[in-house]
Coordinates of C-alpha atoms in Angstrom, one line a residue:
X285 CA -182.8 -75.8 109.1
X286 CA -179.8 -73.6 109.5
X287 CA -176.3 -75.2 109.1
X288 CA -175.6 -73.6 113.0
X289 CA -178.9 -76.0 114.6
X290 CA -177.5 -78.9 112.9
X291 CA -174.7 -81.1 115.2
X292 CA -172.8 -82.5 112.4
X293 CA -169.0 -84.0 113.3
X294 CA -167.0 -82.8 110.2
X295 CA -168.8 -79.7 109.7
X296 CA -170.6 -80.9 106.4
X297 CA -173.4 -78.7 107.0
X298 CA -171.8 -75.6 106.7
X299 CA -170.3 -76.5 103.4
X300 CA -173.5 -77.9 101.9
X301 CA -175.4 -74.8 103.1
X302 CA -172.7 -72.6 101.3
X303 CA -172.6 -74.9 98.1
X304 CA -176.7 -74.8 98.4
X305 CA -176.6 -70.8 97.6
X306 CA -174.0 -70.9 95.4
X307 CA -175.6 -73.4 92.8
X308 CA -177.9 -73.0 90.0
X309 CA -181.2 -74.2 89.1
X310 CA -179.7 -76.5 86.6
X311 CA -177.3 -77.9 88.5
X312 CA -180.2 -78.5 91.2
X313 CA -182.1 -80.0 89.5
X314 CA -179.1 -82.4 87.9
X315 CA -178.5 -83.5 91.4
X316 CA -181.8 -84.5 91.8
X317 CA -181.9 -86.5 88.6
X318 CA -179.0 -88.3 90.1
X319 CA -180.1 -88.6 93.0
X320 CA -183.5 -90.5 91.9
X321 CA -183.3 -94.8 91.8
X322 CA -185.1 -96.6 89.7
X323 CA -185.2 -99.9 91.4
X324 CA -183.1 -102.7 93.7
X325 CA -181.2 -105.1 92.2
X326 CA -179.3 -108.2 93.8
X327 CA -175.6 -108.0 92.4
X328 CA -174.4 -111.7 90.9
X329 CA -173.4 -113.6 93.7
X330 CA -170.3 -115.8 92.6
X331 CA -168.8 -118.5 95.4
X332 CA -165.2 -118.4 95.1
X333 CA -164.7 -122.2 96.4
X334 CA -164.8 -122.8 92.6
X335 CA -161.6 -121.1 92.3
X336 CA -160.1 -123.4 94.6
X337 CA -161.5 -126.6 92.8
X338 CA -159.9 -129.8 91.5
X339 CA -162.4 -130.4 89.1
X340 CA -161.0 -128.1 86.4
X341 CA -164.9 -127.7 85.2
X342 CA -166.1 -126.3 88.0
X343 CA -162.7 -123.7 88.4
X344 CA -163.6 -122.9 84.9
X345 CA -167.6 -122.4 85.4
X346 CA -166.3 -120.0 88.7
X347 CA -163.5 -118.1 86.3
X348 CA -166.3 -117.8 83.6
X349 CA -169.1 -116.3 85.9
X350 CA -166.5 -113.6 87.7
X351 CA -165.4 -112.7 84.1
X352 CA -169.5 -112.2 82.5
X353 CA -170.3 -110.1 85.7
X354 CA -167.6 -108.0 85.3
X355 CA -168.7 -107.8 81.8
X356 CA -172.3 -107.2 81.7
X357 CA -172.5 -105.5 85.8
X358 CA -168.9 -104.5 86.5
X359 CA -169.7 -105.6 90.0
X360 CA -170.4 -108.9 91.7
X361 CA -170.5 -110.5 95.0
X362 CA -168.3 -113.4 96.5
X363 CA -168.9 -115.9 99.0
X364 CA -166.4 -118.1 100.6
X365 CA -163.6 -115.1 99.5
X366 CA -161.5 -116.3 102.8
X367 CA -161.7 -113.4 104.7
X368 CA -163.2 -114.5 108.4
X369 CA -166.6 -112.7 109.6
X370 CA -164.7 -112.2 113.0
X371 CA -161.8 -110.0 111.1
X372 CA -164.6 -108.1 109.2
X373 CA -166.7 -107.2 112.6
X374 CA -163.7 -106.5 114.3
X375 CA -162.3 -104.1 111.6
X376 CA -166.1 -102.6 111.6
X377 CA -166.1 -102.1 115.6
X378 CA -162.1 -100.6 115.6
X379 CA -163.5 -98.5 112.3
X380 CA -166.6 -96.6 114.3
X381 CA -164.3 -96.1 117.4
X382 CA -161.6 -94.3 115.1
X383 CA -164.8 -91.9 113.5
X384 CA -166.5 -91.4 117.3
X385 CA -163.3 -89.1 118.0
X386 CA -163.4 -85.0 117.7
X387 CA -163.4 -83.4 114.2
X388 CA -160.5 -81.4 115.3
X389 CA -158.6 -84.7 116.7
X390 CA -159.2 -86.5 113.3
X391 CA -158.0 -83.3 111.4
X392 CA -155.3 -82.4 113.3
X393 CA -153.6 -85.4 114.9
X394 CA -151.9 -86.8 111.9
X395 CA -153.8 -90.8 112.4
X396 CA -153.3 -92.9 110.4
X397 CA -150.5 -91.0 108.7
X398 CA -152.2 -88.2 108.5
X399 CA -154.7 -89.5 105.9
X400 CA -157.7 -88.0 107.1
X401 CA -160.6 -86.5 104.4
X402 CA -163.8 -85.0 104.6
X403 CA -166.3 -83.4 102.2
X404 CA -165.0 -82.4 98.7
X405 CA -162.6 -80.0 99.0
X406 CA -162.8 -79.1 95.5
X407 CA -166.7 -78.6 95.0
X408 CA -168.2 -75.5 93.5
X409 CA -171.4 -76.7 93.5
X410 CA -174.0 -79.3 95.2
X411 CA -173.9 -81.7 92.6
X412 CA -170.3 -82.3 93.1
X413 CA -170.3 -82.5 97.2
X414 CA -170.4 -85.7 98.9
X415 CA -171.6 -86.0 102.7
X416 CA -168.9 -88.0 104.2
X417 CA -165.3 -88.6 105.8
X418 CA -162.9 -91.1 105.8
X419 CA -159.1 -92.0 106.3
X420 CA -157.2 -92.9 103.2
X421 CA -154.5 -95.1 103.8
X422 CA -151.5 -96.7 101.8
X423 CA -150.9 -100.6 102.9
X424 CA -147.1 -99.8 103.5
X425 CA -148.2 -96.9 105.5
X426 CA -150.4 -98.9 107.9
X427 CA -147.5 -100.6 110.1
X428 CA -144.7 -97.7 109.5
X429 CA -143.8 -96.1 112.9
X430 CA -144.2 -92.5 111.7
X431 CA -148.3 -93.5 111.4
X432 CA -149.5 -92.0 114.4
X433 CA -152.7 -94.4 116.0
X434 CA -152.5 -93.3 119.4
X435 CA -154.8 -95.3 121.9
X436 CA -155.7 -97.5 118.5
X437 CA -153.2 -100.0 118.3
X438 CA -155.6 -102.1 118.1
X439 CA -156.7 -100.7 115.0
X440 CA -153.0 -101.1 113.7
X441 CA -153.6 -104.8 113.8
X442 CA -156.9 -104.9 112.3
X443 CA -155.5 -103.0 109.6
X444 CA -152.3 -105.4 108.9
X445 CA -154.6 -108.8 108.6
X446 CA -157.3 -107.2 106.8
X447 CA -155.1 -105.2 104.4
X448 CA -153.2 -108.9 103.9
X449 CA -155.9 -110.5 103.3
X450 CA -157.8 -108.0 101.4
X451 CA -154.4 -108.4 98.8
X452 CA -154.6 -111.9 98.6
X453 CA -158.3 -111.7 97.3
X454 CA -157.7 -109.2 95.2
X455 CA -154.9 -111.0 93.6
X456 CA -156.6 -114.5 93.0
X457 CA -159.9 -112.3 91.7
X458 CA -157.6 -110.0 89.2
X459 CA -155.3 -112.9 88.4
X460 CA -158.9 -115.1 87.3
X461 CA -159.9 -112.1 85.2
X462 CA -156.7 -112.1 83.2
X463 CA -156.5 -115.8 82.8
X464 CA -160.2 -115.7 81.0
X465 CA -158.5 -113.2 78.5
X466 CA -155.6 -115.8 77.7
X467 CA -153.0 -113.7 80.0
X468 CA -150.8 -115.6 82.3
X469 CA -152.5 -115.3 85.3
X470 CA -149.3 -115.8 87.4
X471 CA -147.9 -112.5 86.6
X472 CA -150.8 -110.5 86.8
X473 CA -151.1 -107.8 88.2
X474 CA -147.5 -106.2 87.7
X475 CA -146.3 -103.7 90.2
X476 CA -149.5 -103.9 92.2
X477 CA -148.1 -104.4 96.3
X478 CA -147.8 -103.1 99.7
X479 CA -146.5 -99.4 98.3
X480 CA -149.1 -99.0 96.0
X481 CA -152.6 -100.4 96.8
X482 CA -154.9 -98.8 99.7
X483 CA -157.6 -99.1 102.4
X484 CA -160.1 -96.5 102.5
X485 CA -162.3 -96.3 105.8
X486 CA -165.2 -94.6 104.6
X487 CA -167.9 -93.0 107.4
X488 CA -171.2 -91.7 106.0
X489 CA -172.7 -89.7 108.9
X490 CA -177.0 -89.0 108.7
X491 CA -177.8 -86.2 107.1
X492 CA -180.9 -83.9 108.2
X493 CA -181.4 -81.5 105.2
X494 CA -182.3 -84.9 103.4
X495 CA -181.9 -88.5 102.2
X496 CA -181.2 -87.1 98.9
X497 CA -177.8 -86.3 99.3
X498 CA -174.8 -87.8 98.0
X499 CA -172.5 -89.5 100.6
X500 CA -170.5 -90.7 97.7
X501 CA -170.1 -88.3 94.2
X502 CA -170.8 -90.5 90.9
X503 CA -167.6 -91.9 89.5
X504 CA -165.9 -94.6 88.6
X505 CA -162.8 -96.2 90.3
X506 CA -158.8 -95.5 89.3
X507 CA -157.4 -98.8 89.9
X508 CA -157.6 -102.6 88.6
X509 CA -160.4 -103.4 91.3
X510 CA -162.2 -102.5 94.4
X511 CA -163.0 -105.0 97.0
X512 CA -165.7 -103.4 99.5
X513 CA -167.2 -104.6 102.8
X514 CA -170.1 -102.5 103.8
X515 CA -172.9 -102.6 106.5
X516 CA -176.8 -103.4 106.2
X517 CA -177.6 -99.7 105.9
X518 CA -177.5 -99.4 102.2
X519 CA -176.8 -96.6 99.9
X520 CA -174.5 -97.9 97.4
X521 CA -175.9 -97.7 93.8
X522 CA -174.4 -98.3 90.4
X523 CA -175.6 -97.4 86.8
X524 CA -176.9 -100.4 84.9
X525 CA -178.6 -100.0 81.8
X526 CA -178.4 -96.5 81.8
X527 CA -180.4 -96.3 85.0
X528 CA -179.4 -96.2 88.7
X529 CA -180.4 -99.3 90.7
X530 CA -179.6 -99.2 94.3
X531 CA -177.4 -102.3 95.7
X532 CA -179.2 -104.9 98.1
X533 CA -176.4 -105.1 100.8
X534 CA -176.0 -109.2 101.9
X535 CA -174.1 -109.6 105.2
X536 CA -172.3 -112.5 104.1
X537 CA -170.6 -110.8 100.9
X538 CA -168.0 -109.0 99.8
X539 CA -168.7 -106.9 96.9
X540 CA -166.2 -106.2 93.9
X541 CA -165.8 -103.9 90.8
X542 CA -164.0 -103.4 88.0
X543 CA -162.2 -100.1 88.1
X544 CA -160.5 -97.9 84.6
X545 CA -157.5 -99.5 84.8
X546 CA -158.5 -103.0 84.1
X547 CA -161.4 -101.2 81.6
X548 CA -158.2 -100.0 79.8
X549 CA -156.4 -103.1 80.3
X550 CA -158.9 -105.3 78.8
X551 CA -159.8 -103.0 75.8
X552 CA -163.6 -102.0 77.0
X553 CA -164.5 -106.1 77.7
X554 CA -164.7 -105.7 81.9
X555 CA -166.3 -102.5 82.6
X556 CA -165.4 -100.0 85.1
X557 CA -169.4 -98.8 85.9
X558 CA -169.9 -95.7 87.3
X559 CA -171.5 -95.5 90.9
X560 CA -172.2 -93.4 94.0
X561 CA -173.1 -93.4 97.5
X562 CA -176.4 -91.6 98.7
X563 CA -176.6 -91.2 102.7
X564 CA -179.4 -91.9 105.1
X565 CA -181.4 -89.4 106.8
X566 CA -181.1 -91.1 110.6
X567 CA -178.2 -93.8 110.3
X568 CA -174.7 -93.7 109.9
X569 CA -173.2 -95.8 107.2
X570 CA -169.5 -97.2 107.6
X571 CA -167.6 -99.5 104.8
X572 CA -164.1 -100.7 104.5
X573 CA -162.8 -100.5 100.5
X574 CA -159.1 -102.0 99.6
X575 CA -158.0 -100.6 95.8
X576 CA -155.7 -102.8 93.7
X577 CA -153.1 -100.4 92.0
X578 CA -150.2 -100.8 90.4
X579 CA -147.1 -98.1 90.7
X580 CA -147.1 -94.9 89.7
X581 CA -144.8 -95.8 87.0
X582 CA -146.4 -98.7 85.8
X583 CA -147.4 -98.7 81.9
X584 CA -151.6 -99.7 81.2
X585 CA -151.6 -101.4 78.1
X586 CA -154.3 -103.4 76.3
X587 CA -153.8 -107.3 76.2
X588 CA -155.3 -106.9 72.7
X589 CA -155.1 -104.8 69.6
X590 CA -155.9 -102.9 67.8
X591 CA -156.1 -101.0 71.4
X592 CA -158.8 -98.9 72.1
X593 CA -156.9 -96.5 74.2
X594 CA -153.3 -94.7 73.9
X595 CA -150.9 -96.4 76.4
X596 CA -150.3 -94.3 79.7
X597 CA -148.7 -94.9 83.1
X598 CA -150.9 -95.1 86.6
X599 CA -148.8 -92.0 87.0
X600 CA -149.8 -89.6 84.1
X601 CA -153.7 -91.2 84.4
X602 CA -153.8 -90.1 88.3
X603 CA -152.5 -86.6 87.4
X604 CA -154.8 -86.1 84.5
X605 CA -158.0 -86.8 86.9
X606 CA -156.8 -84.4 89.3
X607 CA -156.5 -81.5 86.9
X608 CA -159.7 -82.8 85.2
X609 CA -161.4 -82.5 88.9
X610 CA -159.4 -79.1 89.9
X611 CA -160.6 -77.5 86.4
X612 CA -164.1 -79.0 85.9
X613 CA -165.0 -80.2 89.5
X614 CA -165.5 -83.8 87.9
X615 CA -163.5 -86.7 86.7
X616 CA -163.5 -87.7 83.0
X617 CA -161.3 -90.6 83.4
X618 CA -160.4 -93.3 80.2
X619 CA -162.2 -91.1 77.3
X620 CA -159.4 -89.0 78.2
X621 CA -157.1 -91.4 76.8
X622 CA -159.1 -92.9 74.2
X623 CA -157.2 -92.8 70.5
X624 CA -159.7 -91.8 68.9
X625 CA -160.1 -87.7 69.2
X626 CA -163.0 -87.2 71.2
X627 CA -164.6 -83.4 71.8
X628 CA -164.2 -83.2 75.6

């Protein structure tokens, strides 16, 4: 199929045909190998209305089971998180509306403060493309008057109470992971508000080449933690045991992960897992992520020592990925940082 017969809305085709010619053998045939799945797995489910207990066993048990998953999976599921089913679908309905519009509207109409992104800009072959779009938006951006939403003002308000409420999760599940590590819960984490954290409207349109195709590039995530509501469609999968296992998705669940910072944070206990996005071949795929970060400025030290990494500010580790992707097309990330001197 030619990139011209295909009807794609951004023009992904047209960059994956031209990244198609340009890559090797090897790095074909890399893509596949991370493209194959070895099985499905279920993701710990952890209800969160042991958080809220007065039986200090049972906050304990929930505290302990959030901390072990983020140990031994670096992703888990919560139930009872507090975030209303009607907010979600509404968010979800607003979200598709928002993607339905022209490529060249979404490009050139500066929504949603002009935090609009499609493809991989920075891709020089296949392995490193990823089939999707998305808007990429900082809380304190969401209600400022300069963020253009047009006829979507009811999107505006779907953003406010779910980026709210999204911080308020984030904060209680962050603030339980610190607290298991002897850390005062109450102050944790520092410099991580409206100004720094972000939503991330993700839209993974079918693909017709095939379903092997990343929607999402392997990585990990730059921040404390991810908090990511997703629909039935599937495609999310994450590297356990050295070995991709593709997520089961459960409608009544948000999922969660650990992202570098809090790797860093807690000297390697939590674990910031690599994993990626493959699309499907006939259905669109839509998810909502929030990312808990702290300030650019803000210092990521270990709570423990001897520290297994060199201290380093959001800042410098943010600007060190982006000339690791602009030189190499990929993210190396903590080993970067590690004190040890690693060949890299």
């Amino acid at each position: 199929m030619k990139a011209r017969d295909c009807v794609c809305d951004p023009p992904l085709a047209d960059s994956f045909q031209e990244l198609s010619y340009k890559s090797t053998q090897a790095e074909l045939r890399q893509h596949d190998q991370d493209c194959e799945v070895i099985a499905e797995c279920e993701l710990p489910m952890i209800d969160l209305r042991g958080l809220k207990s007065c039986n200090e066993e049972e906050r304990h048990a929930c505290v302990e089971a959030i901390a072990k998953a983020s140990t031994e999976w670096g992703f888990f599921q919560v139930l009872n998180h507090g975030i209303s089913r009607e907010l979600l679908e509404e968010m979800w309905r607003e979200q598709i509306k928002l993607f339905a519009l022209p490529f060249e509207k979404k490009a050139r109409s500066r929504l949603l403060n002009d935090s609009y992104r499609w493809g991989t800009p920075t891709a020089t072959s296949l392995h490193q493309f990823s089939w999707s779009e998305a808007f990429h938006v900082p809380l304190a951006k969401i209600s400022e008057k300069g963020s253009c939403y047009g006829e979507f003002s009811s999107l505006r308000d779907a953003m406010e109470k779910l980026a709210a409420a999204m911080s308020e999760l984030a904060t209680t599940l962050a603030g339980a992971l610190a607290e298991f590590l002897g850390y005062d819960s109450r102050g944790f984490p520092e410099s991580c508000n409206k100004s720094t954290c972000f939503l991330r409207l993700n839209h993974y349109p079918p693909c017709p080449f095939s379903a092997e195709i990343f929607g999402l590039m392997p990585h990990t995530d730059s921040d404390f933690l991810t908090i990511l509501y997703q629909d039935q469609v599937g495609g999310l999968q994450l590297m356990k045991d050295s070995k991709w296992v593709a997520v089961k998705p459960n409608p009544d669940a948000l999922i969660v992960n650990v992202g570098d910072l809090f790797q860093a944070w807690s000297n390697d206990v939590y674990k910031s897992v690599e994993h990626k996005v493959l699309i499907n071949s006939k259905r669109d795929r839509y998810s909502i992520a929030y990312f808990l970060c702290p300030s650019y400025e803000s210092t990521i030290g270990s709570c423990k020592k001897p520290s297994i990494y060199k201290d380093f500010t959001f800042g410098e580790y943010r600007k060190q990925v982006q000339d690791d992707v602009k030189i190499t097309g990929q993210k190396i990330g903590l080993p970067r940082f590690l004190l040890q001197n690693i060949s890299l």
